[in-house]
Coordinates of C-alpha atoms in Angstrom, one line a residue:
M29 CA 18.2 -5.1 27.1
A30 CA 17.2 -2.1 25.1
D31 CA 18.7 0.9 26.3
E32 CA 16.2 3.1 28.4
K33 CA 15.4 6.5 27.3
P34 CA 13.2 9.3 28.5
R35 CA 9.7 8.7 28.2
R36 CA 7.1 11.3 28.3
R37 CA 4.3 11.9 24.9
G38 CA 5.5 9.3 22.3
G39 CA 4.6 7.7 19.4
G40 CA 4.7 4.9 20.9
R41 CA 1.4 4.6 23.4
A42 CA -1.4 3.3 21.8
G43 CA -4.1 5.7 20.9
A44 CA -0.9 7.8 19.3
A45 CA -2.1 5.7 15.9
N46 CA -4.7 7.7 15.4
R47 CA -3.5 11.1 16.1
R48 CA -2.5 13.7 13.8
G49 CA 0.9 14.1 15.4
S50 CA 3.5 14.7 19.0
A51 CA 5.8 16.4 20.7
A52 CA 8.5 15.9 18.4
I53 CA 7.0 16.5 15.2
E54 CA 3.0 16.9 13.3
Q55 CA 2.3 13.6 11.4
M56 CA 0.3 12.5 8.8
P57 CA -1.7 10.0 11.2
W58 CA -1.9 6.2 11.2
R59 CA -3.9 4.0 7.8
I60 CA -2.1 1.9 5.2
P61 CA -2.0 3.9 1.9
V62 CA -3.9 3.1 -1.0
N63 CA -2.1 4.2 -3.9
T64 CA -5.3 5.6 -7.0
D65 CA -2.4 6.7 -9.4
R66 CA -2.4 3.2 -12.6
P67 CA 0.6 1.5 -12.9
T68 CA 3.3 2.4 -15.0
E69 CA 3.7 -0.4 -18.1
P70 CA 6.6 0.0 -19.7
L71 CA 5.6 -4.1 -21.5
T72 CA 3.4 -4.4 -24.1
E73 CA 1.7 -7.5 -23.6
D74 CA 3.9 -9.4 -25.4
G75 CA 7.3 -8.1 -23.9
V76 CA 4.8 -9.5 -20.1
Q77 CA 4.4 -12.9 -23.1
A78 CA 8.1 -12.9 -23.3
I79 CA 9.2 -12.8 -20.5
H80 CA 6.5 -15.4 -19.6
D81 CA 7.8 -17.3 -21.7
G82 CA 11.6 -17.1 -21.0
A83 CA 11.5 -17.5 -16.3
M84 CA 8.9 -20.9 -18.1
R85 CA 12.2 -22.1 -20.7
I86 CA 14.7 -21.2 -17.8
L87 CA 12.6 -23.7 -15.5
E88 CA 11.9 -26.3 -17.9
E89 CA 15.2 -26.0 -19.8
I90 CA 18.0 -25.3 -17.4
G91 CA 16.3 -26.1 -13.9
I92 CA 17.2 -24.0 -11.2
E93 CA 19.6 -25.0 -7.8
F94 CA 18.2 -25.8 -4.9
L95 CA 20.2 -27.1 -1.9
H96 CA 18.2 -28.4 0.5
E97 CA 17.1 -32.1 1.0
E98 CA 13.8 -31.8 1.5
A99 CA 12.8 -29.7 -1.0
L100 CA 14.6 -31.8 -3.6
T101 CA 12.5 -34.4 -2.5
L102 CA 9.5 -32.2 -2.8
F103 CA 9.9 -31.8 -6.2
K104 CA 10.4 -35.3 -7.3
E105 CA 7.0 -36.0 -5.9
A106 CA 5.6 -33.1 -7.2
G107 CA 6.8 -34.4 -10.7
C108 CA 9.9 -32.8 -11.2
T109 CA 12.8 -33.8 -12.6
V110 CA 16.0 -33.3 -10.1
N111 CA 18.9 -34.1 -10.8
G112 CA 21.8 -34.4 -8.3
T113 CA 20.8 -30.2 -6.7
N114 CA 19.6 -29.0 -9.9
V115 CA 15.1 -29.3 -10.2
R116 CA 13.7 -28.3 -13.2
M117 CA 9.8 -28.0 -13.6
G118 CA 7.8 -27.6 -16.2
R119 CA 5.1 -24.4 -16.5
D120 CA 1.5 -25.7 -15.8
W121 CA 2.6 -27.2 -12.5
V122 CA 4.3 -24.3 -12.0
M123 CA 1.8 -22.1 -13.1
E124 CA -0.8 -24.5 -11.0
M125 CA 1.4 -23.8 -8.3
L126 CA 1.0 -20.2 -8.9
G127 CA -2.8 -20.1 -9.0
H128 CA -2.9 -21.5 -4.8
A129 CA -0.7 -18.4 -3.7
P130 CA -3.4 -15.8 -2.7
A131 CA -3.9 -12.2 -4.0
Q132 CA -4.7 -10.4 -0.8
F133 CA -3.9 -11.8 2.2
D134 CA -3.3 -9.2 6.1
I135 CA -0.5 -9.9 8.3
T136 CA -1.9 -9.5 12.4
P137 CA 0.1 -8.4 14.4
R138 CA 0.3 -8.0 18.5
N139 CA -1.4 -5.3 18.4
P140 CA -3.8 -5.6 16.4
D141 CA -5.0 -2.1 15.2
R142 CA -1.8 -2.2 14.1
K143 CA -2.7 -4.9 10.5
I144 CA -1.9 -4.3 7.8
T145 CA -2.9 -5.2 4.2
L146 CA -0.4 -6.8 1.0
G147 CA -2.7 -7.2 -2.9
G148 CA -4.9 -5.7 -3.8
K149 CA -4.2 -1.2 -4.2
H150 CA -2.2 -0.8 -0.6
I151 CA 1.2 0.1 -0.4
L152 CA 3.2 -0.7 2.9
F153 CA 6.5 1.1 3.4
G154 CA 8.9 -0.1 6.1
N155 CA 12.5 0.7 8.2
V156 CA 15.9 -1.1 7.0
S157 CA 17.0 -4.0 7.2
S158 CA 20.1 -6.0 8.0
P159 CA 23.2 -2.4 6.8
P160 CA 26.2 -4.1 9.4
N161 CA 27.3 -0.8 10.3
Y162 CA 26.2 2.0 11.0
F163 CA 26.9 6.3 10.7
D164 CA 25.0 9.2 12.3
L165 CA 26.2 12.8 12.7
E166 CA 27.1 12.7 16.5
I167 CA 29.5 9.7 15.0
G168 CA 29.9 10.9 12.8
K169 CA 31.8 8.3 10.6
K170 CA 30.9 4.7 10.1
V171 CA 30.9 2.1 12.0
S172 CA 29.4 -1.3 13.7
G173 CA 26.4 -1.9 14.7
T174 CA 25.3 -2.2 18.2
R175 CA 22.4 -3.5 20.1
A176 CA 21.6 0.2 21.6
Q177 CA 21.9 2.0 17.6
C178 CA 19.3 -0.5 16.8
A179 CA 17.6 0.5 20.0
N180 CA 16.7 4.0 18.4
L181 CA 16.5 2.9 14.8
L182 CA 13.7 0.5 16.3
R183 CA 11.8 3.6 17.8
L184 CA 11.7 5.4 14.4
T185 CA 10.6 1.9 13.2
Q186 CA 7.4 2.2 16.2
Y187 CA 7.1 5.9 16.0
F188 CA 7.4 7.1 12.7
N189 CA 3.0 6.8 10.8
C190 CA 4.7 6.2 7.7
I191 CA 6.1 3.2 8.4
H192 CA 3.9 0.3 8.7
F193 CA 6.2 -3.1 9.4
A194 CA 9.2 -3.5 11.3
G195 CA 11.6 -6.1 9.3
G196 CA 14.7 -7.4 10.0
Y197 CA 17.4 -6.0 12.6
P198 CA 17.5 -2.0 11.3
V199 CA 21.3 -2.2 12.2
E200 CA 23.2 -5.6 13.3
A201 CA 23.6 -5.3 16.7
V202 CA 27.9 -6.5 16.1
D203 CA 27.7 -6.8 20.4
L204 CA 25.7 -9.8 20.9
H205 CA 26.9 -12.9 19.9
P206 CA 25.9 -14.2 16.6
S207 CA 24.0 -17.9 18.6
V208 CA 22.2 -15.2 20.8
R209 CA 21.2 -12.2 18.8
H210 CA 17.9 -12.6 17.0
L211 CA 16.8 -13.4 20.3
D212 CA 17.2 -10.0 22.2
I213 CA 16.8 -7.5 19.4
M214 CA 13.5 -9.4 18.2
Y215 CA 13.0 -9.4 22.6
D216 CA 13.6 -5.3 22.1
K217 CA 11.3 -5.7 18.7
M218 CA 8.7 -6.2 20.9
M219 CA 8.9 -4.6 23.9
L220 CA 9.5 -0.9 21.6
T221 CA 7.1 -1.9 18.5
D222 CA 3.7 -3.2 18.7
K223 CA 3.7 -3.4 14.2
V224 CA 4.3 -6.7 11.9
V225 CA 7.6 -8.1 12.8
H226 CA 9.9 -10.5 9.9
A227 CA 12.4 -13.6 11.2
Y228 CA 15.5 -14.7 9.1
S229 CA 15.9 -17.3 7.8
L230 CA 18.8 -18.5 8.5
G231 CA 19.0 -21.7 10.1
K232 CA 15.7 -23.4 11.7
E233 CA 16.2 -22.2 15.8
R234 CA 16.0 -18.3 14.5
V235 CA 13.0 -18.7 12.4
E236 CA 11.2 -21.4 15.4
D237 CA 12.2 -18.5 17.7
V238 CA 10.6 -15.8 16.4
M239 CA 7.2 -17.2 15.8
E240 CA 7.2 -18.4 19.2
M241 CA 8.1 -15.4 20.7
V242 CA 5.3 -14.1 18.0
K243 CA 3.0 -16.5 19.4
I244 CA 3.6 -14.9 23.0
A245 CA 3.2 -12.0 22.5
G246 CA 0.5 -12.6 20.9
Q247 CA -0.6 -14.7 23.0
L248 CA -1.3 -17.0 20.6
S249 CA -2.1 -20.6 20.6
E250 CA -1.0 -23.0 17.6
D251 CA -4.2 -23.6 16.1
D252 CA -4.2 -19.1 16.2
F253 CA -1.6 -18.5 15.3
G254 CA -1.5 -21.2 12.5
A255 CA -4.8 -19.3 11.0
R256 CA -3.7 -16.6 9.8
P257 CA -0.4 -14.8 8.6
H258 CA 1.3 -13.1 12.2
M259 CA 4.4 -11.9 10.5
Y260 CA 6.4 -12.9 7.6
T261 CA 10.0 -13.3 6.0
N262 CA 12.1 -13.1 3.6
I263 CA 14.6 -14.4 0.9
N264 CA 16.9 -13.8 -1.3
S265 CA 18.0 -16.5 -4.5
T266 CA 21.5 -17.3 -5.3
S267 CA 21.3 -15.4 -8.5
P268 CA 21.7 -16.6 -10.5
L269 CA 19.8 -19.5 -11.1
K270 CA 20.8 -21.0 -7.3
H271 CA 18.2 -21.2 -3.1
D272 CA 20.8 -22.4 -0.4
D273 CA 19.9 -24.3 2.2
L274 CA 18.6 -22.1 5.7
M275 CA 16.6 -20.0 3.3
I276 CA 14.6 -22.8 1.7
D277 CA 14.5 -24.6 4.9
G278 CA 13.4 -21.2 6.9
C279 CA 10.7 -19.9 4.4
L280 CA 9.6 -24.6 4.7
R281 CA 8.9 -23.9 8.1
C282 CA 7.1 -20.6 7.5
A283 CA 5.1 -21.9 4.9
R284 CA 3.5 -25.3 7.3
R285 CA 2.6 -22.8 9.6
G286 CA 1.0 -20.3 7.2
Q287 CA 3.5 -17.8 7.9
A288 CA 4.1 -15.6 5.5
I289 CA 6.5 -15.5 2.1
M290 CA 8.5 -13.9 0.6
V291 CA 10.5 -14.2 -2.5
T292 CA 13.4 -12.0 -3.3
P293 CA 16.0 -12.5 -6.5
F294 CA 19.3 -10.0 -5.7
T295 CA 19.3 -10.0 -10.1
L296 CA 22.6 -6.8 -10.6
A297 CA 22.6 -6.8 -14.5
G298 CA 26.0 -7.2 -15.4
A299 CA 26.8 -8.5 -12.8
M300 CA 24.5 -12.3 -11.1
A301 CA 22.0 -11.5 -13.7
P302 CA 22.3 -10.6 -18.0
V303 CA 23.5 -6.9 -18.5
T304 CA 20.4 -6.0 -20.3
M305 CA 16.8 -5.0 -17.7
S306 CA 14.6 -8.2 -19.6
G307 CA 17.4 -10.2 -18.6
A308 CA 17.6 -10.5 -15.7
V309 CA 13.9 -9.5 -14.6
T310 CA 13.9 -13.1 -16.7
L311 CA 15.6 -14.6 -14.7
S312 CA 14.6 -13.4 -11.4
I313 CA 11.5 -14.5 -12.0
A314 CA 12.3 -17.8 -12.5
E315 CA 14.2 -17.8 -9.1
A316 CA 11.7 -16.6 -7.1
V317 CA 8.0 -18.3 -9.4
S318 CA 10.6 -21.6 -9.0
A319 CA 10.4 -20.8 -4.6
I320 CA 7.3 -19.6 -4.8
A321 CA 5.7 -22.6 -5.8
L322 CA 7.4 -25.1 -4.0
F323 CA 5.7 -23.5 -1.2
Q324 CA 2.4 -23.7 -2.8
Y325 CA 2.6 -28.0 -3.2
V326 CA 3.5 -27.8 0.6
R327 CA 0.5 -26.1 1.5
R328 CA -1.8 -24.5 -1.2
G329 CA -2.4 -20.7 -0.9
A330 CA 0.5 -20.3 1.0
P331 CA 0.8 -16.6 2.0
C332 CA 3.4 -15.3 -0.8
V333 CA 4.7 -12.4 -2.4
I334 CA 7.1 -11.9 -5.0
G335 CA 9.9 -9.6 -5.0
T336 CA 12.5 -7.5 -6.7
F337 CA 15.8 -6.3 -6.5
T338 CA 17.0 -5.9 -9.9
S339 CA 19.4 -2.8 -10.5
N340 CA 22.3 -2.7 -12.4
V341 CA 26.0 -2.8 -11.7
D342 CA 28.6 -0.1 -11.9
M343 CA 30.5 -1.5 -15.0
K344 CA 33.7 1.3 -14.4
S345 CA 34.1 -0.6 -11.2
G346 CA 31.1 -4.0 -10.4
A347 CA 29.6 -1.7 -7.5
P348 CA 25.9 -1.8 -7.2
A349 CA 24.0 1.1 -8.3
F350 CA 20.5 1.8 -6.8
G351 CA 17.8 4.7 -8.2
T352 CA 19.1 4.6 -11.7
P353 CA 16.9 4.2 -14.4
E354 CA 17.5 1.1 -15.2
Y355 CA 16.1 -0.4 -11.6
M356 CA 13.1 2.1 -12.3
R357 CA 12.4 -0.2 -15.4
A358 CA 12.9 -2.8 -14.0
T359 CA 10.9 -2.5 -10.8
Q360 CA 7.7 -1.6 -13.1
M361 CA 8.9 -4.5 -15.6
T362 CA 9.1 -6.8 -12.6
G363 CA 4.7 -4.9 -11.8
Q364 CA 4.4 -6.1 -14.3
M365 CA 5.4 -9.9 -13.9
A366 CA 3.3 -10.6 -10.2
R367 CA 0.1 -8.7 -11.8
F368 CA 0.5 -11.1 -14.2
Y369 CA 0.9 -14.0 -12.0
G370 CA -1.7 -12.3 -9.2
V371 CA 0.7 -12.9 -6.7
P372 CA 1.3 -9.3 -4.5
M373 CA 5.0 -8.1 -5.2
R374 CA 7.4 -6.0 -3.0
A375 CA 10.3 -3.2 -3.7
S376 CA 12.9 -1.9 -1.9
G377 CA 13.8 2.2 -1.3
S378 CA 18.1 2.3 -1.6
C379 CA 20.7 4.2 -2.6
A380 CA 23.9 3.5 -3.6
A381 CA 25.3 7.0 -1.4
N382 CA 27.8 7.3 1.1
V383 CA 25.9 9.5 4.0
P384 CA 22.6 11.0 3.9
D385 CA 23.5 13.9 0.9
G386 CA 21.3 15.0 -1.9
Q387 CA 22.9 11.9 -4.0
A388 CA 21.5 9.6 -1.4
M389 CA 17.9 11.3 -1.7
W390 CA 16.8 11.6 -5.5
E391 CA 18.3 8.3 -5.4
T392 CA 15.7 6.9 -2.4
S393 CA 13.4 9.2 -4.5
N394 CA 13.6 7.3 -7.8
A395 CA 13.9 3.5 -6.0
L396 CA 9.9 4.9 -3.9
W397 CA 8.3 6.1 -6.3
S398 CA 9.2 3.6 -8.9
A399 CA 7.5 1.4 -6.3
V400 CA 4.8 3.9 -6.4
Q401 CA 4.7 3.0 -10.2
S402 CA 4.9 -0.2 -10.4
G403 CA 2.6 -1.5 -8.2
T404 CA 4.1 -2.6 -5.3
N405 CA 2.5 -3.6 -2.1
I406 CA 5.0 -4.1 0.5
V407 CA 8.5 -1.8 0.6
Y408 CA 11.2 -3.2 2.2
H409 CA 14.4 0.0 2.7
A410 CA 11.7 2.5 2.7
A411 CA 13.6 4.0 5.5
G412 CA 17.7 4.6 6.6
W413 CA 19.3 3.2 4.1
L414 CA 23.0 4.4 3.6
E415 CA 26.2 3.0 1.3
G416 CA 23.9 -0.2 -1.1
G417 CA 22.7 -1.5 1.8
L418 CA 25.7 -2.0 4.6
V419 CA 25.1 1.6 6.4
A420 CA 21.4 2.2 8.7
C421 CA 21.4 5.9 9.5
P422 CA 18.7 7.7 11.5
E423 CA 18.8 10.8 9.9
K424 CA 18.4 9.0 6.6
F425 CA 16.0 7.4 8.7
V426 CA 13.8 10.8 10.0
M427 CA 14.3 12.1 5.8
D428 CA 13.2 8.8 4.0
C429 CA 10.0 9.6 5.6
E430 CA 9.3 12.9 4.6
I431 CA 9.9 11.3 1.5
L432 CA 7.3 9.1 2.9
Q433 CA 4.7 10.9 3.7
M434 CA 5.0 13.7 0.3
I435 CA 3.7 10.3 -1.2
Q436 CA 1.3 9.3 1.2
R437 CA -0.3 12.5 1.1
Y438 CA 0.0 13.0 -2.5
M439 CA -2.0 9.0 -3.1
E440 CA -5.0 11.2 -0.5
P441 CA -7.8 11.5 -2.6
E442 CA -9.0 14.5 -2.0
I443 CA -6.6 16.6 -3.5
V444 CA -7.8 15.3 -6.7
A445 CA -11.2 15.9 -5.6
T446 CA -14.5 17.7 -8.2
G447 CA -16.7 18.8 -6.0
P448 CA -18.8 22.0 -5.9
D449 CA -15.9 23.8 -2.6
D450 CA -13.8 21.7 -5.1
I451 CA -13.9 23.3 -8.4
A452 CA -14.6 26.9 -6.3
F453 CA -16.0 28.0 -9.1
D454 CA -17.9 31.2 -6.0
A455 CA -14.8 31.9 -4.9
I456 CA -12.9 32.5 -8.5
K457 CA -16.1 35.3 -9.5
E458 CA -16.2 35.9 -5.6
V459 CA -12.1 36.9 -6.1
G460 CA -11.9 37.8 -10.8
P461 CA -9.1 38.6 -11.6
N462 CA -8.1 41.1 -9.3
G463 CA -8.1 40.0 -5.9
H464 CA -6.0 37.2 -4.1
Y465 CA -7.4 33.8 -2.6
F466 CA -5.8 34.7 0.9
G467 CA -9.0 36.4 2.8
I468 CA -11.2 34.8 2.0
D469 CA -14.2 32.1 3.4
H470 CA -13.0 29.8 1.2
T471 CA -9.4 30.0 2.1
Q472 CA -9.2 30.7 5.8
E473 CA -12.5 27.2 6.7
R474 CA -9.4 25.1 4.4
Y475 CA -6.1 26.4 4.7
E476 CA -4.9 24.4 7.7
T477 CA -5.1 21.0 6.2
A478 CA -5.0 22.1 2.2
F479 CA -1.7 20.8 1.7
Y480 CA 0.8 19.1 3.1
Q481 CA 3.5 20.2 5.9
P482 CA 7.3 18.9 6.0
F483 CA 9.1 18.3 9.5
V484 CA 12.3 18.6 8.2
S485 CA 12.1 20.1 4.5
N486 CA 12.8 24.0 4.7
W487 CA 10.8 26.1 2.9
Q488 CA 12.0 29.8 4.5
N489 CA 13.8 31.8 1.6
F490 CA 17.6 31.9 2.3
E491 CA 17.7 34.9 3.5
A492 CA 15.1 33.9 7.0
W493 CA 17.0 30.4 7.0
E494 CA 20.0 32.0 7.7
V495 CA 19.1 34.1 10.3
A496 CA 17.8 31.2 12.3
G497 CA 21.0 29.8 11.6
G498 CA 21.3 28.6 7.9
I499 CA 20.6 24.4 9.0
W500 CA 21.3 22.2 6.5
T501 CA 18.3 19.2 6.2
A502 CA 20.8 16.3 8.1
E503 CA 21.5 18.2 10.7
R504 CA 17.9 19.5 11.0
A505 CA 17.7 15.4 10.4
H506 CA 20.0 14.8 13.3
R507 CA 18.2 17.1 15.6
T508 CA 14.3 15.2 14.9
Y509 CA 15.9 11.8 15.8
K510 CA 17.2 13.4 19.2
D511 CA 13.8 15.0 19.8
I512 CA 12.2 11.7 18.6
L513 CA 14.0 9.9 21.3
N514 CA 13.1 12.1 24.3
D515 CA 9.1 12.3 23.5
F516 CA 9.1 8.0 22.8
E517 CA 6.7 6.0 25.1
A518 CA 6.6 2.6 23.9
P519 CA 3.7 0.6 23.2
P520 CA 1.7 -0.9 26.1
I521 CA 2.4 -4.9 26.9
D522 CA 1.0 -7.1 28.9
A523 CA 3.2 -8.0 32.2
G524 CA 3.3 -11.2 32.2
V525 CA 3.7 -11.2 27.9
K526 CA 6.6 -9.2 29.3
D527 CA 7.5 -12.0 32.2
A528 CA 6.9 -14.8 29.1
L529 CA 9.6 -13.6 26.4
G530 CA 12.1 -12.2 29.0
D531 CA 12.0 -16.2 29.9
F532 CA 11.6 -17.5 26.6
V533 CA 14.7 -15.0 25.8
E534 CA 16.4 -16.8 28.8
R535 CA 15.8 -20.4 28.4
R536 CA 16.7 -20.2 24.4
K537 CA 19.9 -17.9 25.8
A538 CA 21.1 -21.5 27.6
E539 CA 20.4 -23.7 25.6
G540 CA 23.0 -22.0 23.3
G541 CA 20.3 -20.2 21.3
A542 CA 21.9 -21.1 17.3
P543 CA 24.4 -22.5 16.1
T544 CA 27.5 -20.9 14.9
D545 CA 31.2 -21.8 12.8
F546 CA 32.5 -19.7 16.2

């Protein structure tokens, strides 16, 4: 069971999604942001065609390794050329399959008020997922993740209205045996959040167990569950040019039951992909669309997303780099390609920094704004990521949510409204060349909501900040994190549903959970 925390007011209650704030912080209300900006498109039309042609040539002339027996059988059935584990597929067939993928779809969790929309101009943000390690200012060092730490990060995931879905484990609970970890953490997730959840495609048991728990939590029949998406999975290709057994297996299971799939090649230019960003994006596109074509063949209209995780390595050390100019351009280029194929796109918030410092924030900000610029529809790891995805950090989570709220405020249409009251001619005439705007009615009627108000940033001058204690940003974020834990109240869940989830977990544990090597 997730560790218990004092429960007072809080961002988790049923009505909280529409509240302006809560006792811990003043935050923006829950909503699905719409990105009204034109996307940044660094590629010309010829450039888009060059990457498309390169990706299709990879599929036709080189092929992709699929280490999954049923997938190979399906490709043969579809008329593709299969030689051992190598699959070559014609571009006409690939494009026909991609044509079945929906350009937009919804995912509805157990609380329908938390439904999310992928596609179009919508942009969604999710929590950090899958780091094996944890860092916070109280511990002061990197440690292996625990169930209690995972639960607290899930509380942040639920609490912040700018976080729209609960991705994978926000930190791996290394204190739980891998055979049952997915059961305990998914139970905690169902107790602590009512947002869209994710299943790891790491063996049939993990995927099937999560699908069953989502059915139980939503009180869904099998027909209801399969009629539309209620959860999703995300896989990475094994770059270069390979899809592994377990991830393809999990996606096939999700596709057959109508659940959403994100295919996200992890291509690092100079290491697992060509050193040129166009070459790395071309490789990534080939790997993504090869899998999506398979899933469309299995179930026409299966909700699928093209993901990008194309960055570069530090050529001095081989370490991954994130939030770089190359990373930003690769994300924008992939956005153009996703629109070319008519499929929603996933990107990520990321950084290579080891602690929640300036480097962490400028790299993450670069990554997040490149998602905005590219027309990305869903952003994984948008809050809490450190050390190239090896560390989850609650202070970083809080600091990232400040950026996310600023991005959401940036997208609000009233900022660029041009009605008579917005042009404010009468106010300008009233003040003239010698007055000021502080005291006039036009300002007084609007000042409380005119501008974004931060919850972590400090806008005092140095002297005032020093008198107030001289608290640096990460420490302010730590205090906010602690306030949120004290303020948190879990979302309501039917007692019978809670019992049914607990019974399912205990039964699956008694059956051994998921097989492991140890």
